[in-house]
Short mmCIF file of C-alpha atoms in Angstrom, two decimals:
data_model
loop_
_atom_site.label_atom_id
_atom_site.label_comp_id
_atom_site.label_asym_id
_atom_site.label_seq_id
_atom_site.Cartn_x
_atom_site.Cartn_y
_atom_site.Cartn_z
CA MET A 1 2.26 33.02 30.47
CA PRO A 2 3.52 33.73 26.93
CA VAL A 3 0.87 35.15 24.63
CA ILE A 4 0.58 32.99 21.46
CA ARG A 5 0.18 35.53 18.80
CA THR A 6 -0.14 33.31 15.50
CA LEU A 7 -1.74 30.36 14.21
CA SER A 8 1.65 28.57 13.80
CA GLN A 9 2.45 29.24 17.48
CA ALA A 10 -0.89 27.71 18.69
CA VAL A 11 -0.38 24.65 16.09
CA GLY A 12 3.11 24.28 17.47
CA ARG A 13 1.72 23.88 21.01
CA MET A 14 -1.09 21.73 20.22
CA LEU A 15 0.59 19.24 18.46
CA PRO A 16 1.95 16.12 19.88
CA LYS A 17 5.72 15.59 20.29
CA PRO A 18 7.25 13.36 17.69
CA ALA A 19 7.88 9.50 18.74
CA CYS A 20 11.29 10.06 17.73
CA GLY A 21 11.86 12.59 20.37
CA CYS A 22 13.36 15.12 18.18
CA ARG A 23 11.80 18.88 18.27
CA THR A 24 8.44 19.36 16.92
CA SER A 25 8.37 22.81 14.62
CA ALA A 26 5.20 24.67 13.77
CA VAL A 27 3.19 23.43 11.26
CA PRO A 28 2.54 25.26 7.89
CA VAL A 29 -0.91 26.64 7.62
CA ARG A 30 -1.32 24.85 4.35
CA PHE A 31 1.44 22.51 4.43
CA LEU A 32 2.64 21.47 0.65
CA GLY A 33 -0.53 21.68 -1.09
CA SER A 34 -0.37 23.31 -4.61
CA SER A 35 -3.66 24.71 -4.49
CA PRO A 36 -4.83 28.18 -3.39
CA ARG A 37 -7.25 26.27 -0.29
CA GLN A 38 -5.97 27.32 3.01
CA ILE A 39 -6.90 26.46 6.41
CA PRO A 40 -9.29 29.17 8.08
CA ALA A 41 -7.58 31.38 10.72
CA ASP A 42 -10.02 30.22 13.68
CA ALA A 43 -9.47 26.80 13.01
CA ASN A 44 -9.17 24.61 15.88
CA PHE A 45 -6.30 22.05 16.01
CA HIS A 46 -6.26 19.12 18.17
CA SER A 47 -4.76 15.32 17.93
CA ILE A 48 -7.25 12.49 18.14
CA THR A 49 -5.99 9.97 20.84
CA PHE A 50 -7.75 6.64 21.63
CA SER A 51 -7.04 4.18 24.52
CA GLU A 52 -5.50 1.00 23.91
CA THR A 53 -9.31 -0.56 24.65
CA ASP A 54 -10.78 1.75 22.08
CA HIS A 55 -10.96 0.47 18.47
CA PRO A 56 -9.54 2.99 15.63
CA ARG A 57 -11.85 4.80 13.19
CA VAL A 58 -10.41 3.63 10.02
CA LEU A 59 -10.78 5.31 6.15
CA ILE A 60 -9.35 3.43 3.42
CA THR A 61 -8.72 5.80 0.11
CA GLY A 62 -8.56 4.10 -3.40
CA GLY A 63 -10.68 1.17 -1.55
CA LEU A 64 -12.01 -0.58 -4.81
CA GLY A 65 -8.49 -1.66 -5.87
CA GLN A 66 -6.72 -4.72 -5.57
CA LEU A 67 -5.99 -4.68 -1.73
CA GLY A 68 -8.84 -2.30 -0.29
CA VAL A 69 -11.80 -4.59 -0.17
CA GLY A 70 -9.66 -7.43 1.37
CA LEU A 71 -7.96 -4.82 3.92
CA ALA A 72 -11.51 -3.72 4.61
CA ASN A 73 -13.12 -6.95 5.44
CA LEU A 74 -9.81 -7.93 7.57
CA LEU A 75 -10.04 -4.65 9.56
CA ARG A 76 -13.85 -4.90 9.97
CA LYS A 77 -13.48 -8.52 11.42
CA ARG A 78 -10.80 -7.07 13.92
CA PHE A 79 -12.51 -3.57 14.69
CA GLY A 80 -16.05 -3.95 13.73
CA LYS A 81 -17.76 -3.30 10.32
CA ASP A 82 -18.82 0.35 11.13
CA ASN A 83 -15.30 1.41 12.37
CA VAL A 84 -14.18 0.82 8.86
CA ILE A 85 -14.85 2.90 5.79
CA LEU A 86 -14.12 2.28 2.29
CA SER A 87 -13.97 4.73 -0.30
CA ASP A 88 -13.07 5.33 -4.11
CA ILE A 89 -14.37 7.89 -6.84
CA ARG A 90 -15.68 4.74 -8.48
CA LYS A 91 -19.21 3.23 -8.08
CA PRO A 92 -18.66 -0.07 -6.06
CA PRO A 93 -20.56 -3.20 -6.74
CA ASN A 94 -23.55 -4.38 -4.80
CA HIS A 95 -22.17 -6.67 -2.74
CA ILE A 96 -19.04 -4.17 -1.56
CA PHE A 97 -21.63 -1.35 -1.16
CA HIS A 98 -23.75 -3.70 1.29
CA SER A 99 -20.81 -5.26 3.64
CA GLY A 100 -20.07 -2.03 5.25
CA PRO A 101 -19.64 1.76 5.01
CA PHE A 102 -18.97 2.97 1.66
CA ILE A 103 -18.25 7.00 0.89
CA TYR A 104 -16.95 8.68 -2.32
CA SER A 105 -13.79 10.33 -1.81
CA ASP A 106 -11.34 12.02 -4.18
CA ILE A 107 -8.09 12.58 -2.70
CA LEU A 108 -7.50 15.32 -5.08
CA ASP A 109 -10.30 17.27 -3.49
CA TYR A 110 -8.61 18.75 -0.36
CA LYS A 111 -11.75 19.93 1.37
CA ASN A 112 -13.84 16.62 0.54
CA LEU A 113 -11.21 14.53 2.14
CA ARG A 114 -10.97 16.77 5.07
CA GLU A 115 -14.32 16.77 6.10
CA ILE A 116 -14.56 12.82 5.92
CA VAL A 117 -11.92 12.78 8.29
CA VAL A 118 -13.53 15.41 10.78
CA ASN A 119 -17.05 14.25 10.35
CA ASN A 120 -16.38 10.23 10.79
CA ARG A 121 -13.78 11.12 13.64
CA ILE A 122 -10.98 9.03 11.55
CA THR A 123 -7.91 8.18 13.69
CA TRP A 124 -6.11 5.48 11.14
CA LEU A 125 -5.97 6.09 7.44
CA PHE A 126 -4.82 3.74 4.74
CA HIS A 127 -3.82 5.39 1.62
CA TYR A 128 -4.24 3.20 -1.47
CA SER A 129 -5.20 5.50 -4.21
CA ALA A 130 -2.51 5.48 -6.74
CA LEU A 131 -1.93 4.67 -10.36
CA LEU A 132 0.26 1.49 -10.90
CA SER A 133 3.57 1.11 -13.14
CA ALA A 134 2.45 0.38 -16.58
CA VAL A 135 -0.73 2.42 -16.45
CA GLY A 136 1.19 5.37 -14.95
CA GLU A 137 3.60 5.11 -17.85
CA ALA A 138 0.79 5.47 -20.11
CA ASN A 139 -0.38 8.77 -18.51
CA VAL A 140 2.34 10.33 -16.55
CA SER A 141 0.59 13.52 -15.89
CA LEU A 142 -2.68 11.79 -14.08
CA ALA A 143 -0.24 9.25 -12.36
CA ARG A 144 1.68 12.71 -11.06
CA ALA A 145 -1.38 14.22 -9.96
CA VAL A 146 -2.79 11.21 -7.93
CA ASN A 147 0.54 9.65 -6.74
CA ILE A 148 2.14 13.04 -5.76
CA THR A 149 -0.34 15.53 -5.29
CA GLY A 150 -2.78 13.39 -3.69
CA LEU A 151 -0.51 12.07 -1.14
CA HIS A 152 0.46 15.78 -0.17
CA ASN A 153 -3.19 16.14 0.57
CA VAL A 154 -3.35 12.87 2.77
CA LEU A 155 -0.11 14.11 4.39
CA ASP A 156 -1.26 17.44 5.63
CA ILE A 157 -4.57 16.29 6.68
CA ALA A 158 -3.22 13.04 8.42
CA THR A 159 -0.48 15.67 10.64
CA GLU A 160 -3.48 18.26 11.09
CA HIS A 161 -5.75 15.74 12.68
CA GLY A 162 -3.10 13.61 14.45
CA LEU A 163 -3.92 10.05 12.32
CA ARG A 164 -1.80 7.12 11.86
CA LEU A 165 -1.17 6.98 8.60
CA PHE A 166 -0.12 4.31 6.37
CA VAL A 167 1.07 4.33 2.74
CA PRO A 168 2.18 1.23 0.82
CA SER A 169 5.49 1.52 -1.15
CA THR A 170 6.65 -1.12 -3.68
CA ILE A 171 9.54 -3.19 -5.16
CA GLY A 172 9.22 -0.24 -7.96
CA ALA A 173 10.61 2.35 -5.57
CA PHE A 174 14.15 0.71 -6.87
CA GLY A 175 16.05 0.87 -9.99
CA PRO A 176 18.82 -0.60 -12.18
CA THR A 177 21.47 0.58 -10.00
CA SER A 178 20.02 -0.47 -6.51
CA PRO A 179 21.38 -3.84 -5.41
CA ARG A 180 18.69 -6.64 -6.60
CA ASP A 181 19.59 -9.83 -4.96
CA PRO A 182 18.94 -9.39 -2.16
CA THR A 183 17.23 -5.47 -2.23
CA PRO A 184 18.02 -4.07 1.44
CA ASP A 185 15.98 -1.56 3.07
CA LEU A 186 18.46 1.13 2.70
CA CYS A 187 20.32 1.39 -0.71
CA ILE A 188 20.26 3.73 -3.45
CA GLN A 189 16.94 4.45 -5.03
CA ARG A 190 16.71 5.57 -8.61
CA PRO A 191 13.62 4.34 -10.31
CA ARG A 192 12.78 4.92 -13.92
CA THR A 193 8.81 4.73 -13.62
CA ILE A 194 6.82 7.52 -12.44
CA TYR A 195 5.48 5.15 -10.26
CA GLY A 196 8.40 4.32 -8.68
CA VAL A 197 9.27 8.00 -8.54
CA SER A 198 6.33 8.74 -6.89
CA LYS A 199 6.62 5.99 -4.15
CA VAL A 200 10.08 7.14 -3.32
CA HIS A 201 8.87 10.52 -2.99
CA ALA A 202 6.39 9.20 -0.53
CA GLU A 203 8.84 7.34 1.59
CA LEU A 204 10.99 10.34 2.12
CA MET A 205 8.11 12.75 2.69
CA GLY A 206 6.40 10.32 5.37
CA GLU A 207 9.80 10.17 6.92
CA TYR A 208 9.89 13.84 6.83
CA TYR A 209 6.73 14.37 8.35
CA TYR A 210 7.67 11.94 11.04
CA TYR A 211 10.67 13.97 12.02
CA ARG A 212 9.56 17.47 11.52
CA TYR A 213 5.86 17.06 12.57
CA GLY A 214 5.62 13.76 14.84
CA LEU A 215 3.21 12.40 12.16
CA ASP A 216 2.69 8.36 12.69
CA PHE A 217 3.77 7.54 9.45
CA ARG A 218 4.15 3.72 8.60
CA CYS A 219 5.01 2.02 5.45
CA LEU A 220 5.53 -1.14 3.77
CA ARG A 221 7.23 -2.00 0.32
CA TYR A 222 5.01 -4.63 -1.30
CA PRO A 223 6.32 -7.44 -3.71
CA GLY A 224 4.07 -8.42 -6.36
CA ILE A 225 0.70 -9.17 -4.81
CA ILE A 226 -1.30 -12.36 -6.07
CA SER A 227 -5.00 -12.44 -5.16
CA ALA A 228 -8.01 -14.31 -6.81
CA ASP A 229 -10.82 -11.88 -5.80
CA SER A 230 -9.53 -8.67 -7.87
CA GLN A 231 -8.58 -8.16 -11.73
CA PRO A 232 -5.12 -7.30 -12.48
CA GLY A 233 -4.52 -3.39 -12.03
CA GLY A 234 -1.96 -2.42 -14.59
CA GLY A 235 1.03 -3.47 -12.97
CA THR A 236 4.21 -5.19 -14.35
CA THR A 237 3.60 -8.29 -11.95
CA ASP A 238 0.11 -8.72 -13.13
CA TYR A 239 1.39 -11.84 -15.08
CA ALA A 240 1.05 -13.94 -11.65
CA VAL A 241 -2.43 -13.15 -11.63
CA GLN A 242 -3.62 -13.40 -14.89
CA ILE A 243 -1.72 -16.87 -15.08
CA PHE A 244 -4.38 -18.55 -12.75
CA HIS A 245 -7.49 -17.07 -14.45
CA SER A 246 -6.07 -18.48 -17.77
CA ALA A 247 -5.07 -21.98 -16.49
CA ALA A 248 -8.49 -22.30 -14.99
CA LYS A 249 -10.42 -20.79 -17.93
CA ASN A 250 -8.80 -22.53 -20.80
CA GLY A 251 -5.40 -24.00 -19.99
CA ARG A 252 -3.25 -21.57 -21.88
CA PHE A 253 -1.64 -18.52 -20.84
CA GLU A 254 0.37 -15.85 -22.96
CA CYS A 255 2.94 -14.09 -20.65
CA ASN A 256 4.59 -10.76 -21.39
CA LEU A 257 7.64 -11.18 -19.47
CA LYS A 258 10.78 -13.42 -20.25
CA PRO A 259 10.67 -16.93 -18.62
CA SER A 260 13.74 -15.77 -16.66
CA THR A 261 12.27 -12.80 -15.21
CA LYS A 262 12.70 -13.30 -11.40
CA LEU A 263 10.72 -11.06 -8.88
CA PRO A 264 9.70 -10.90 -5.39
CA MET A 265 5.84 -12.01 -4.85
CA MET A 266 3.29 -12.59 -2.01
CA TYR A 267 -0.05 -14.09 -1.49
CA ILE A 268 -2.67 -11.30 -0.48
CA ASP A 269 -3.57 -12.85 2.67
CA ASP A 270 -0.03 -12.70 3.75
CA CYS A 271 0.10 -8.83 2.31
CA LEU A 272 -3.04 -7.94 4.53
CA ARG A 273 -2.03 -9.48 7.73
CA ALA A 274 1.74 -8.08 7.42
CA THR A 275 -0.02 -4.40 6.77
CA LEU A 276 -2.23 -4.93 10.03
CA GLU A 277 0.43 -5.99 12.02
CA VAL A 278 2.94 -3.21 11.23
CA MET A 279 0.07 -0.63 11.97
CA GLU A 280 -0.56 -2.25 15.42
CA ALA A 281 3.15 -2.78 16.22
CA PRO A 282 4.19 -0.54 19.26
CA ALA A 283 6.00 2.76 18.44
CA LYS A 284 8.99 1.79 20.07
CA SER A 285 9.52 -1.21 18.20
CA LEU A 286 9.83 0.55 14.80
CA SER A 287 13.46 1.19 13.75
CA MET A 288 12.52 2.73 10.64
CA ARG A 289 9.34 4.21 8.74
CA THR A 290 9.47 2.05 5.70
CA TYR A 291 10.31 -1.59 5.91
CA ASN A 292 10.58 -4.08 2.97
CA ILE A 293 8.46 -7.39 3.30
CA ASN A 294 8.65 -10.54 1.21
CA ALA A 295 7.53 -14.24 1.10
CA MET A 296 8.84 -15.72 -2.32
CA SER A 297 10.67 -14.95 -5.30
CA PHE A 298 10.16 -16.82 -8.67
CA THR A 299 10.18 -16.41 -12.45
CA PRO A 300 7.42 -17.03 -15.07
CA LYS A 301 8.87 -20.57 -15.89
CA GLU A 302 8.87 -21.57 -12.07
CA LEU A 303 5.27 -20.47 -11.42
CA ALA A 304 4.35 -22.45 -14.60
CA GLN A 305 6.02 -25.12 -13.60
CA GLU A 306 4.19 -25.34 -10.23
CA VAL A 307 0.82 -25.02 -12.04
CA LEU A 308 1.53 -27.87 -14.36
CA LYS A 309 1.68 -29.71 -11.42
CA HIS A 310 -1.99 -29.43 -10.82
CA VAL A 311 -3.19 -28.63 -14.21
CA PRO A 312 -1.12 -31.36 -16.66
CA GLU A 313 -2.70 -29.63 -19.92
CA PHE A 314 -1.57 -26.33 -19.17
CA GLN A 315 0.54 -24.60 -21.78
CA ILE A 316 2.51 -21.09 -21.30
CA THR A 317 3.58 -19.15 -24.43
CA TYR A 318 5.63 -16.12 -24.05
CA ASN A 319 5.09 -12.63 -25.98
CA VAL A 320 7.49 -9.95 -24.27
CA ASP A 321 6.30 -6.24 -23.77
CA SER A 322 9.00 -4.48 -24.08
CA VAL A 323 7.82 -1.69 -21.83
CA ARG A 324 7.05 -4.06 -18.67
CA GLN A 325 10.29 -6.46 -19.57
CA ALA A 326 12.40 -2.90 -19.09
CA ILE A 327 10.50 -2.15 -15.87
CA ALA A 328 10.82 -5.89 -14.30
CA ASP A 329 14.38 -5.45 -15.35
CA SER A 330 14.96 -2.50 -13.20
CA TRP A 331 13.45 -4.17 -9.99
CA PRO A 332 14.44 -6.17 -7.31
CA MET A 333 14.99 -9.90 -7.83
CA ASN A 334 14.66 -10.86 -4.04
CA PHE A 335 13.68 -8.43 -1.17
CA ASP A 336 15.82 -8.56 2.31
CA ASP A 337 13.00 -8.36 4.86
CA SER A 338 15.30 -9.47 7.78
CA ASN A 339 14.35 -5.70 9.72
CA ALA A 340 10.48 -6.24 9.34
CA ARG A 341 11.36 -9.99 10.94
CA LYS A 342 13.46 -8.52 13.61
CA ASP A 343 11.48 -5.38 14.85
CA TRP A 344 8.08 -6.51 14.89
CA GLY A 345 7.86 -10.28 13.99
CA TRP A 346 6.93 -10.46 10.55
CA LYS A 347 6.64 -14.12 9.13
CA HIS A 348 4.95 -15.10 5.92
CA ASP A 349 2.77 -18.17 5.56
CA PHE A 350 2.74 -19.00 1.98
CA ASP A 351 5.33 -20.15 -0.15
CA LEU A 352 4.96 -21.04 -3.93
CA PRO A 353 3.43 -24.47 -3.67
CA GLU A 354 0.79 -23.11 -1.22
CA LEU A 355 0.25 -19.97 -3.41
CA VAL A 356 -0.49 -22.08 -6.52
CA THR A 357 -2.67 -24.68 -4.66
CA THR A 358 -4.68 -22.09 -3.06
CA MET A 359 -5.37 -19.81 -6.09
CA LEU A 360 -6.28 -22.53 -8.41
CA ASN A 361 -8.97 -24.05 -5.87
CA LEU A 362 -10.14 -20.32 -5.73
CA HIS A 363 -10.38 -20.09 -9.73
CA GLY A 364 -12.40 -23.15 -9.97
CA SER A 365 -9.62 -25.86 -10.60
CA GLY A 366 -10.55 -27.61 -7.18
CA ALA A 367 -11.19 -31.01 -8.70
CA ARG A 368 -7.80 -30.79 -10.78
CA VAL A 369 -5.83 -30.19 -7.80
CA ALA A 370 -7.48 -32.28 -5.38
CA GLN A 371 -6.87 -34.90 -7.87
CA ALA A 372 -3.19 -33.96 -8.38
CA ASN A 373 -2.79 -33.83 -5.03
#
């Protein structure tokens, strides 16, 4: 039996073969991280596996953003409350803190993140920590650190410990030279925001780690996500959330995009269900690592017209934000998600009429909606 002389040789022998069937290379001691931290020479590497009857142990980073809390609720119903850990660098509200496990986690702190994964025997990781499009443009250096350096830490730790890793991407991963109507899964991607650039980087790095190290990386390109439970987080599609807050509160809304700006959108329940479905999909059914998903596309004018059916006194005005408008004009108008529908059976539930009725009901306009219906 040949003698294993180096840590790299040991790692190469212990890592599982990639699902793609290609050759597995030895994993670098510290992978791609930019800090001087290194894995100790006597570290033990082994992948975590669990049978089909066992529940995964889940960690959600950036859990207090628009999607994290809703995803935690969905996964806890599926896998049990104690098997899903929500994490963030911010202090959670009481109702979130008491709804299930919550811990502090800074994705820029490699040691802290690694300890969390090891101590809690994590097997699935949902990486939601990111600065969104408009906020990222206002603070490029912070966006670069969170969206890129943080991703490197997550990739390294997920590879070392054999995790199944989900990283969301976005319509912002495309640019003005991409085909816009429809936008396919595979086409030219030249985004012009740090958010978009970082998401293309995440897609390509995840695919690279899949082929090079066998990392079970899965990614969905989300359209604009609309939900009633969270406040807008600095994204270009935030108007489609804010309009419902304003319609229910005072019947007026000032939109920062042109009335004809068409973008793909999705209700949060469809988004979270798609995320769980792609994570549960058998590896052999996935023909790619990153998929478009879509439900509907509409303009601010079309959305306002649908709101008017339920809130007759609703008024919309337009005060265009040049930065957000330029971003929106470089994004897809419609997503081609035929591969997701073919490979793992993706199907949305909410179209525009159902979306508007649901959002107005959740914002306290239920009496108006019922009367209009």
